[in-house]
Amino acid sequence: MMGMDSINEEITVAIGDNVKYLNEEFEGHIQFELEELFMDVNHEYLPDLHTDYKRRKSYRIESTVRAIEQKGAINIFLFRTYSQEGSNQALMGFTPIFKARHSIYRAASPRFDRIFLAYSCLDDKNTLVHEMGHFLGLKHPWELSEGGQRFAGITSPDILNVNHMTYNSMVSDFTDQQLAQMHDFTMDYRLYLVKRVVTDYSVK
Ligand SMILES: [Zn+2]
């Protein structure tokens, strides 16, 4: 919770609700655990950090989050946001990722174990779910080839329109294929963040 020096109960409750919804959307595939809430007085605005990220200027981001982030965890940072010039919508979140060479994540940790969100996105719990999709390797549907879309189970406009990886306001679902892709991605590249793998050793 960036830019805060005292507990705001409304926000802490909203964070709990967001993690609960996240777990509902990933149920049976990945389970997330809210480990620790941390307040920091360091005040920045989300769009400014995003602009720096796009320009590969890391100083402000690093100086804002480096000292407080945790290794071995997904660090989710909440900032205030605003609408940039020429846009009527404020930036709600972004997740620094590698487009390829995902095997770097482990060695780079915790520098790419970060999700940046706006406080105002806590009202619409789908933003965290969308960003977690990116964190676990998913792309926006329009970035995928036709084959890639089919592989992700996005096989009709109806499925596309409600998919968590679109920018639609009515999103509500991952496809089974996307959930399987994220699970595989986690096992291949993000296993260093997994606390324990629950295995079913049931004996017949
Ligand atoms: Zn996105």
Coordinates of C-alpha atoms and ligand atoms in Angstrom, one line a residue:
M1 CA 0.0 0.0 0.0
M2 CA 2.1 2.9 -1.3
G3 CA 1.7 6.4 -0.1
M4 CA 0.1 5.4 3.1
D5 CA 1.2 5.7 6.7
S6 CA -1.9 4.5 8.5
I7 CA -4.3 1.6 8.1
N8 CA -7.3 2.2 5.9
E9 CA -9.8 -0.5 6.8
E10 CA -11.8 -0.2 3.6
I11 CA -8.7 -0.8 1.5
T12 CA -7.5 -3.8 3.5
V13 CA -10.9 -5.4 3.3
A14 CA -11.0 -4.7 -0.5
I15 CA -7.5 -6.4 -0.8
G16 CA -8.8 -9.5 0.9
D17 CA -11.9 -9.6 -1.3
N18 CA -9.7 -9.2 -4.4
V19 CA -7.5 -12.2 -3.4
K20 CA -10.6 -14.2 -2.6
Y21 CA -12.0 -13.5 -6.1
L22 CA -8.5 -14.3 -7.6
N23 CA -8.6 -17.7 -6.0
E24 CA -12.2 -18.3 -7.3
E25 CA -11.0 -17.6 -10.8
F26 CA -8.0 -19.9 -10.5
E27 CA -9.8 -22.6 -8.5
G28 CA -8.5 -26.1 -9.0
H29 CA -5.4 -24.8 -10.8
I30 CA -3.4 -22.3 -8.7
Q31 CA -4.0 -21.1 -5.2
F32 CA -2.8 -17.7 -4.0
E33 CA -2.1 -16.9 -0.4
L34 CA -2.2 -13.4 1.0
E35 CA 0.9 -13.4 3.2
E36 CA 1.6 -9.9 4.3
L37 CA 0.2 -6.3 3.9
F38 CA 2.8 -3.6 4.0
M39 CA 2.3 0.2 4.2
D40 CA 4.9 2.6 2.7
V41 CA 4.8 6.4 2.7
N42 CA 6.6 6.6 -0.6
H43 CA 4.2 8.3 -2.9
E44 CA 4.2 7.9 -6.7
Y45 CA 1.6 7.7 -9.3
L46 CA 1.0 4.5 -11.3
P47 CA 1.1 6.2 -14.8
D48 CA 4.4 7.8 -14.1
L49 CA 5.9 4.5 -13.1
H50 CA 4.4 2.9 -16.2
T51 CA 5.9 5.6 -18.4
D52 CA 9.3 5.0 -16.9
Y53 CA 8.9 1.2 -17.4
K54 CA 8.0 1.7 -21.1
R55 CA 11.1 4.0 -21.5
R56 CA 13.3 1.4 -19.7
K57 CA 14.1 4.0 -17.0
S58 CA 14.3 2.0 -13.9
Y59 CA 15.5 4.4 -11.3
R60 CA 12.1 5.6 -9.9
I61 CA 10.6 2.1 -9.9
E62 CA 13.6 0.6 -8.2
S63 CA 13.9 3.3 -5.6
T64 CA 10.2 3.1 -4.8
V65 CA 9.8 -0.7 -4.4
R66 CA 13.3 -2.3 -4.0
A67 CA 13.7 -1.8 -0.3
I68 CA 10.4 -3.3 0.7
E69 CA 9.7 -6.1 -1.8
Q70 CA 9.9 -9.7 -0.7
K71 CA 11.9 -12.5 -2.4
G72 CA 9.9 -15.7 -3.0
A73 CA 6.6 -13.9 -3.3
I74 CA 4.5 -12.0 -5.8
N75 CA 4.8 -8.4 -4.8
I76 CA 1.7 -6.5 -5.6
F77 CA 2.1 -2.7 -5.3
L78 CA -0.9 -0.4 -5.0
F79 CA -0.5 3.2 -6.1
R80 CA -2.8 6.2 -6.9
T81 CA -3.5 6.8 -10.5
Y82 CA -4.9 9.5 -12.8
S83 CA -6.1 9.9 -16.4
Q84 CA -3.3 10.9 -18.7
E85 CA -3.8 13.7 -21.3
G86 CA -5.8 12.6 -24.3
S87 CA -7.3 9.7 -22.4
N88 CA -10.5 9.5 -20.4
Q89 CA -9.4 6.3 -18.6
A90 CA -6.9 6.1 -15.8
L91 CA -4.3 3.3 -16.0
M92 CA -5.3 0.5 -13.6
G93 CA -2.4 -1.8 -13.7
F94 CA 0.7 -3.2 -15.4
T95 CA 3.0 -6.1 -15.0
P96 CA 6.6 -6.1 -16.1
I97 CA 7.2 -9.3 -18.1
F98 CA 9.7 -10.8 -20.5
K99 CA 8.2 -11.4 -24.0
A100 CA 10.4 -14.4 -24.4
R101 CA 13.3 -16.1 -22.5
H102 CA 11.0 -16.8 -19.5
S103 CA 13.7 -18.9 -17.9
I104 CA 15.3 -15.6 -16.8
Y105 CA 12.5 -15.0 -14.2
R106 CA 14.2 -17.1 -11.5
A107 CA 17.6 -15.5 -11.8
A108 CA 16.0 -12.0 -12.0
S109 CA 13.8 -12.5 -8.9
P110 CA 12.4 -10.4 -7.3
R111 CA 12.7 -7.8 -10.1
F112 CA 10.1 -9.4 -12.2
D113 CA 7.9 -10.7 -9.4
R114 CA 6.0 -7.4 -9.4
I115 CA 2.4 -6.4 -10.2
F116 CA 1.6 -2.7 -10.2
L117 CA -2.1 -1.8 -9.5
A118 CA -4.1 1.3 -8.8
Y119 CA -6.1 1.6 -5.6
S120 CA -9.2 2.3 -7.7
C121 CA -8.9 -1.0 -9.4
L122 CA -9.8 -2.8 -6.2
D123 CA -13.5 -2.0 -6.9
D124 CA -13.4 -4.1 -10.1
K125 CA -11.7 -7.3 -8.9
N126 CA -11.0 -8.3 -12.5
T127 CA -7.9 -6.1 -12.9
L128 CA -5.8 -8.2 -10.5
V129 CA -7.0 -11.4 -12.3
H130 CA -6.0 -9.9 -15.7
E131 CA -2.6 -8.8 -14.4
M132 CA -2.0 -12.2 -12.8
G133 CA -2.8 -13.7 -16.3
H134 CA 0.2 -11.6 -17.7
F135 CA 2.3 -12.6 -14.7
L136 CA 1.7 -16.2 -15.5
G137 CA 2.5 -15.9 -19.2
L138 CA -0.9 -15.0 -20.9
K139 CA -1.1 -12.5 -23.7
H140 CA -4.0 -10.4 -24.8
P141 CA -6.1 -12.3 -27.4
W142 CA -5.3 -9.7 -30.1
E143 CA -1.6 -10.4 -29.6
L144 CA -2.1 -14.1 -30.5
S145 CA -2.2 -15.7 -33.9
E146 CA -5.3 -17.5 -35.0
G147 CA -3.7 -20.8 -34.0
G148 CA -2.6 -19.2 -30.7
Q149 CA -6.2 -18.1 -30.0
R150 CA -7.5 -21.6 -30.7
F151 CA -4.8 -23.1 -28.5
A152 CA -5.9 -20.7 -25.7
G153 CA -9.5 -21.9 -26.2
I154 CA -10.7 -18.6 -27.5
T155 CA -12.8 -20.0 -30.3
S156 CA -15.8 -17.7 -30.6
P157 CA -16.7 -14.0 -30.1
D158 CA -18.8 -15.0 -27.1
I159 CA -15.8 -16.6 -25.4
L160 CA -13.6 -13.7 -26.3
N161 CA -15.9 -11.0 -25.0
V162 CA -16.0 -12.4 -21.5
N163 CA -12.3 -13.4 -21.3
H164 CA -10.2 -12.0 -18.5
M165 CA -7.4 -11.1 -21.0
T166 CA -9.5 -8.7 -23.0
Y167 CA -10.2 -5.1 -22.0
N168 CA -13.9 -5.6 -21.9
S169 CA -15.7 -4.4 -18.8
M170 CA -17.9 -7.6 -18.7
V171 CA -15.0 -10.1 -18.3
S172 CA -15.7 -13.1 -16.1
D173 CA -13.8 -16.2 -17.3
F174 CA -10.5 -17.8 -18.2
T175 CA -10.8 -20.7 -20.6
D176 CA -9.8 -24.2 -19.4
Q177 CA -6.9 -24.0 -21.8
Q178 CA -5.7 -20.7 -20.4
L179 CA -5.8 -22.1 -16.9
A180 CA -3.8 -25.1 -18.0
Q181 CA -1.3 -22.8 -19.8
M182 CA -0.8 -20.7 -16.6
H183 CA -0.4 -23.8 -14.6
D184 CA 2.3 -25.1 -17.0
F185 CA 4.0 -21.7 -17.1
T186 CA 4.1 -21.6 -13.3
M187 CA 5.7 -25.1 -13.2
D188 CA 8.2 -24.2 -15.9
Y189 CA 9.2 -20.7 -15.0
R190 CA 7.7 -19.5 -11.7
L191 CA 8.2 -22.5 -9.5
Y192 CA 10.5 -20.5 -7.3
L193 CA 7.4 -18.7 -6.1
V194 CA 5.5 -21.8 -5.3
K195 CA 5.5 -22.7 -1.6
R196 CA 4.5 -26.3 -1.9
V197 CA 3.0 -28.4 -4.6
V198 CA 0.0 -30.4 -3.5
T199 CA 0.3 -33.8 -5.0
D200 CA -2.4 -36.4 -4.8
Y201 CA -0.6 -39.7 -3.8
S202 CA -3.8 -41.5 -3.3
V203 CA -3.3 -45.3 -3.3
K204 CA -5.9 -47.6 -4.7
Ligands
ZN1 ZN -3.2 -6.6 -20.2

